[in-house]
Rosetta silent file (secondary structure, phi, psi, omega in degrees, C-alpha in Angstrom):
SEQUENCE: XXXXXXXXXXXXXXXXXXXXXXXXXXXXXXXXXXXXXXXXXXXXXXXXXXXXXXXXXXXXXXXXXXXXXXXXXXXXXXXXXXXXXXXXXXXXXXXXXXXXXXXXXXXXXXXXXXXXXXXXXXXXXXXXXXXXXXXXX
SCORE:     score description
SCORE:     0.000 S_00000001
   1 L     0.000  137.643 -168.181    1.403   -5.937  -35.647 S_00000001
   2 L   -91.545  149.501 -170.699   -2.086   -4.679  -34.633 S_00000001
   3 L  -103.663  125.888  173.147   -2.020   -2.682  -30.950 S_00000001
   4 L   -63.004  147.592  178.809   -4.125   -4.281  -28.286 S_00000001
   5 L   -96.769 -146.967  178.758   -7.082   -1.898  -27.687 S_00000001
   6 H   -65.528  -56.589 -160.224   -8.201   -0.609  -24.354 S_00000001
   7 H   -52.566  -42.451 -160.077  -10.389   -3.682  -23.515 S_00000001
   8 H   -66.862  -58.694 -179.707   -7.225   -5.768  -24.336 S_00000001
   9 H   -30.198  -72.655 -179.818   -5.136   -3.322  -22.208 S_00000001
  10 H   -70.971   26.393 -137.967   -7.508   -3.598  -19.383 S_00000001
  11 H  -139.308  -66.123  178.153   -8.161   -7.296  -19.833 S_00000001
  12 H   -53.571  -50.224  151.947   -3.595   -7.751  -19.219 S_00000001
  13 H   -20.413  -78.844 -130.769   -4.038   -5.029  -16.313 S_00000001
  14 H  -101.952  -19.943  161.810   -6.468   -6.769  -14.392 S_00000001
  15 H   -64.595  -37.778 -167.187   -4.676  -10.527  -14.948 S_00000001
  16 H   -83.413  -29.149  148.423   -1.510   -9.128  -13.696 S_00000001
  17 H   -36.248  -50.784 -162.708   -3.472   -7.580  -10.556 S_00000001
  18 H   -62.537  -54.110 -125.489   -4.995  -11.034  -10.044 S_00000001
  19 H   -83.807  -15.185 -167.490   -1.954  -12.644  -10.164 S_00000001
  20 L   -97.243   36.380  153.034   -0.234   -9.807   -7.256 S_00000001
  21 L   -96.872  146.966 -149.451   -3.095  -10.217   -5.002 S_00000001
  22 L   -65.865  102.794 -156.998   -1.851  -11.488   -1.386 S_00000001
  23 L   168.494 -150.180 -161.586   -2.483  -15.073   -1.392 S_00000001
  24 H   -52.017  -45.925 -165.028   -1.657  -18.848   -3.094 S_00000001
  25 H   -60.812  -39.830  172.074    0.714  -16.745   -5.436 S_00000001
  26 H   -31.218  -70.451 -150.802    2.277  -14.530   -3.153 S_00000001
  27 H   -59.439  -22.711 -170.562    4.779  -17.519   -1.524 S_00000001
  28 L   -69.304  -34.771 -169.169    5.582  -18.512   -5.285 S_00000001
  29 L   -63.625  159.946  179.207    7.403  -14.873   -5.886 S_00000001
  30 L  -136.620   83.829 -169.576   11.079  -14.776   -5.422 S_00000001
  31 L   -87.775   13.912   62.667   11.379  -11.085   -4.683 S_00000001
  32 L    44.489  -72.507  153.855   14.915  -11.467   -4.610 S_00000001
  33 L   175.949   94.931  159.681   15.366  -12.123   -7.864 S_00000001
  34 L   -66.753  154.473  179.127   12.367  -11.724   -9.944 S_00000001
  35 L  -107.591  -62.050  176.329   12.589  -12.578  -13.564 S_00000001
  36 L   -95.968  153.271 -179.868    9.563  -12.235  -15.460 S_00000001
  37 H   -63.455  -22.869  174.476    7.572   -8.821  -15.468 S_00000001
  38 H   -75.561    0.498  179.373    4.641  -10.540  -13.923 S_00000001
  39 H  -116.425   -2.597  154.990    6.975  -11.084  -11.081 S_00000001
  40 H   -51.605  -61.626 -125.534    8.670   -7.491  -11.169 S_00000001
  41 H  -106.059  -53.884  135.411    5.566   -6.475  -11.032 S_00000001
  42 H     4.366  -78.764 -160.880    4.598   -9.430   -8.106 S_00000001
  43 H   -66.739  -58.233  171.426    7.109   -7.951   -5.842 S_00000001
  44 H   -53.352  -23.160 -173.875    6.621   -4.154   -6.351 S_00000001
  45 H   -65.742  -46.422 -165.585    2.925   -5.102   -5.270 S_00000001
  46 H   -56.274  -44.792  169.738    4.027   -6.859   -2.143 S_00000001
  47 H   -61.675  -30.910 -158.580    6.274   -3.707   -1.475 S_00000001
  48 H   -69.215  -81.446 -172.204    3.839   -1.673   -2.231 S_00000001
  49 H   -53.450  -56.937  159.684    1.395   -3.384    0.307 S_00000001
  50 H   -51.801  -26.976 -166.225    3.986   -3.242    3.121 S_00000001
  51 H   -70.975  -45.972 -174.915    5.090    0.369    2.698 S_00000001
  52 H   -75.818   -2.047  172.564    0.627    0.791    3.315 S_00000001
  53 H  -101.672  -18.516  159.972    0.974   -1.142    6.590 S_00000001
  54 H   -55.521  -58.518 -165.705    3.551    0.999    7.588 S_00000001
  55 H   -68.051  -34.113  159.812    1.805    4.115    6.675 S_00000001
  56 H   -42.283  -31.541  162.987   -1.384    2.636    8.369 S_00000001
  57 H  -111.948  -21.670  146.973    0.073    2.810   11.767 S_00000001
  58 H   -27.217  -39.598  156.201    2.392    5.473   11.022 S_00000001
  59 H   -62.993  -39.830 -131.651   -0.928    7.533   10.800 S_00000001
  60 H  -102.226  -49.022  168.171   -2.702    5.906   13.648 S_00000001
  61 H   -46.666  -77.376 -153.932    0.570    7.559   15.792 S_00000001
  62 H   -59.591  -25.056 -173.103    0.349   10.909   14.360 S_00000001
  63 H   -74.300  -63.571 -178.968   -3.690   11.013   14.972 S_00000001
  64 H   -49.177    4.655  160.895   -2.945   10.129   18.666 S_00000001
  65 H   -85.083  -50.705  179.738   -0.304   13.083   18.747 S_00000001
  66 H   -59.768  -41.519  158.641   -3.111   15.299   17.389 S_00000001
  67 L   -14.521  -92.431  155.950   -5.084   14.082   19.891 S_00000001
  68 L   -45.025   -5.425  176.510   -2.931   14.961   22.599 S_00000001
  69 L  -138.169   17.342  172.554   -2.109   18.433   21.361 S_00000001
  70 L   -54.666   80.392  175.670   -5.525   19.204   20.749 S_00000001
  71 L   -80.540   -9.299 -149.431   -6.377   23.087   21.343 S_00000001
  72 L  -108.415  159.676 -158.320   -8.498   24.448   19.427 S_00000001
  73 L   -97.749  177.203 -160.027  -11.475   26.682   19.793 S_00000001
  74 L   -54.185  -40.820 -156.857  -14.966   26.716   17.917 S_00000001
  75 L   -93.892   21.784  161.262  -13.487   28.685   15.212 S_00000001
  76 L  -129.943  138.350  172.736  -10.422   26.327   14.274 S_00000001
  77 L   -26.883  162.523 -172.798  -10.635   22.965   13.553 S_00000001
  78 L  -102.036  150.678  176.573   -9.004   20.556   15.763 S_00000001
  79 H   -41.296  -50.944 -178.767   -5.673   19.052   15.200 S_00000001
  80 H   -35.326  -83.212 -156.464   -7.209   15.437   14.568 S_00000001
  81 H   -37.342  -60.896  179.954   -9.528   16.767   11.919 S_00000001
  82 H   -17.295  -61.356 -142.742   -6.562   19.079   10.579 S_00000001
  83 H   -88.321  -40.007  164.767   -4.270   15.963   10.061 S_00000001
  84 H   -46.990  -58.918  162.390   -7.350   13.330    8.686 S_00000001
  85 H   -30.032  -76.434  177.743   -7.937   16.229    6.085 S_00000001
  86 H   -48.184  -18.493 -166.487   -4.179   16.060    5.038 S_00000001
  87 H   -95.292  -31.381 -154.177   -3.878   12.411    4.809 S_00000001
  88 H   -63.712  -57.920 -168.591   -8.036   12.545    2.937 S_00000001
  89 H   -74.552  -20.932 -166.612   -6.153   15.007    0.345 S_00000001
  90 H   -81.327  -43.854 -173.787   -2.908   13.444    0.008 S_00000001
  91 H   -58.178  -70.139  173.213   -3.958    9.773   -0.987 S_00000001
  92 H   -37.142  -37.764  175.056   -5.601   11.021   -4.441 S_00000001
  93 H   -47.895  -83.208 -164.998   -2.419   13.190   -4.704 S_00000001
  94 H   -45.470  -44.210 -177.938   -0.046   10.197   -4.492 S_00000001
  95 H   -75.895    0.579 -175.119   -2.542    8.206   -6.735 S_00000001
  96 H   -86.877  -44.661 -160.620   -2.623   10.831   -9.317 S_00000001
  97 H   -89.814  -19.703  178.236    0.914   11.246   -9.438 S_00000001
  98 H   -70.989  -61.676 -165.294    1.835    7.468   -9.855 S_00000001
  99 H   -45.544  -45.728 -173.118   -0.452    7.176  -12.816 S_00000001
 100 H   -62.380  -21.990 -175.338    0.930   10.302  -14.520 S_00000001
 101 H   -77.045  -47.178  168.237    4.690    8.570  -13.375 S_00000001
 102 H   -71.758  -28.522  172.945    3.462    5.420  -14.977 S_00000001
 103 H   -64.835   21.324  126.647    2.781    6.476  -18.511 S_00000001
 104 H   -26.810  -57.919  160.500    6.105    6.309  -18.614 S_00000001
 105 H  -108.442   49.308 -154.089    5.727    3.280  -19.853 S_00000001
 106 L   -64.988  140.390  176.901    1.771    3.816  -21.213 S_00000001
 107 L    64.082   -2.267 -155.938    0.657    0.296  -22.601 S_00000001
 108 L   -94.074  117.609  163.466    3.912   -1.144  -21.652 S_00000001
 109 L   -45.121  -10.799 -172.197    3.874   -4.486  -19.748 S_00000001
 110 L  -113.812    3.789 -166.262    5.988   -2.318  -16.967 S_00000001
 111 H   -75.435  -11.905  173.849    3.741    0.183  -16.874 S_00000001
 112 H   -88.826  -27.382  166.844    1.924   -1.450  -13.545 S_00000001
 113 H   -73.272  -53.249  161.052    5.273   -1.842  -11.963 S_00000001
 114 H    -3.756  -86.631  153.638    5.855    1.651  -12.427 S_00000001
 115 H    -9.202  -79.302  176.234    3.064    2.409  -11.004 S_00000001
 116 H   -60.079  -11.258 -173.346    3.655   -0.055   -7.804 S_00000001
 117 H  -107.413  -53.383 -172.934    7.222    1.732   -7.490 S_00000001
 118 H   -78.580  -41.414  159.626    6.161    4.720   -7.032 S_00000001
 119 L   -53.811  -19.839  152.560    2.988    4.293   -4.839 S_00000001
 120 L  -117.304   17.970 -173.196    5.595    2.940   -2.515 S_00000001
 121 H   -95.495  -18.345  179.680    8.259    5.104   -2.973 S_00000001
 122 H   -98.727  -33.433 -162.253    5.706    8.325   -1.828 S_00000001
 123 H   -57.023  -60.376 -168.771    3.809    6.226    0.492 S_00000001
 124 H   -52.171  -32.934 -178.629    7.309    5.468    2.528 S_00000001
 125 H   -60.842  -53.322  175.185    7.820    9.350    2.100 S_00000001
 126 H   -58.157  -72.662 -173.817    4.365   10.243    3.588 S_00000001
 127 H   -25.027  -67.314  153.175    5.039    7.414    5.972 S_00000001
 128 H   -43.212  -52.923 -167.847    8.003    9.488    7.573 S_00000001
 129 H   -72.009    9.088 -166.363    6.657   12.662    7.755 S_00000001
 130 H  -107.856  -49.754  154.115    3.951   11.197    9.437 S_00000001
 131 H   -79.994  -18.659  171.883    6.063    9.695   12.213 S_00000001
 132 H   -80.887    3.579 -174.234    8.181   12.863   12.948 S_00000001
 133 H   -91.623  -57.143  166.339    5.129   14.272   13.414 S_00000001
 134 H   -61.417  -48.273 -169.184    3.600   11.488   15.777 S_00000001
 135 H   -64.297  -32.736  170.341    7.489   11.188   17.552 S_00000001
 136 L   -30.187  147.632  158.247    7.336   15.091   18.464 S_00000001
 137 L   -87.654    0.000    0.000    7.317   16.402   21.793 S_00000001
C-alpha cells in the first residue's frame, strides 16, 4: 500500500474539519455514542468549541477583575494589559502543544481528535485559572 502524501493528508484534514463545523451536521452527531472517527472526531470539535465559550467569558471576568485592581504607575504596566499579554502568549502555547500531543497519532485518522482533546482539555484548564483569578477578592 502506497502512503497518502501531504496533499492527500491535508485534502482528509480539511474534509473532516468541514464535516465538524457548527451547522446542518452538528444535530446529526450522537456525542453520546459516537461510532465512526469522523464522529469521534465530530464531538471532540463540539467540546472543543464549548470549553472556548467558556474560556471566552471566563476571560472577559478576569479582565474586569484587572480592571478593578488596577494600580499601576507609568513604569508598570497595568493589570489589564498584564493579563491580555498572558492569555496573547498562552493561546500559541496551548496550540503548539496540542499539535506536538497529536503526532501521537501523525497521519492517523485520530490524529485530529487528538488534537480536539487536548485543545479542550488545556483550554478548560486555562479556563479555571482564569476564573479564580476573576472570583478573587
Amino acid at each position: 500500500l502506497k502512503t497518502p502524501g501531504k496533499a492527500a493528508s491535508t485534502a482528509v484534514l480539511v474534509a473532516v474539519a468541514a464535516y465538524c463545523v457548527p451547522g446542518a451536521h452538528a444535530q446529526a452527531l450522537d456525542c453520546t455514542n459516537p461510532v465512526t472517527q469522523v464522529e469521534m472526531t465530530g464531538c471532540a470539535s463540539l467540546a472543543f468549541e464549548a470549553a472556548d465559550g467558556d474560556l471566552n467569558l471566563a476571560y472577559g471576568i478576569a479582565m474586569d477583575q484587572a480592571r478593578r485592581r488596577d494600580g499601576a504607575t507609568p513604569q508598570e504596566p497595568s493589570n489589564a494589559a498584564l493579563m491580555r499579554d498572558a492569555q496573547r502568549k498562552w493561546i500559541p502555547f496551548r496550540d503548539a502543544a496540542c499539535s506536538a500531543e497529536s503526532t501521537l497519532a501523525r497521519g492517523g485518522s485520530m490524529q485530529s481528535q487528538l488534537f480536539l482533546i487536548c485543545m479542550e482539555r488545556l483550554t478548560r484548564a486555562r479556563t479555571e485559572d482564569l476564573r479564580l483569578y476573576g472570583e478573587a477578592n
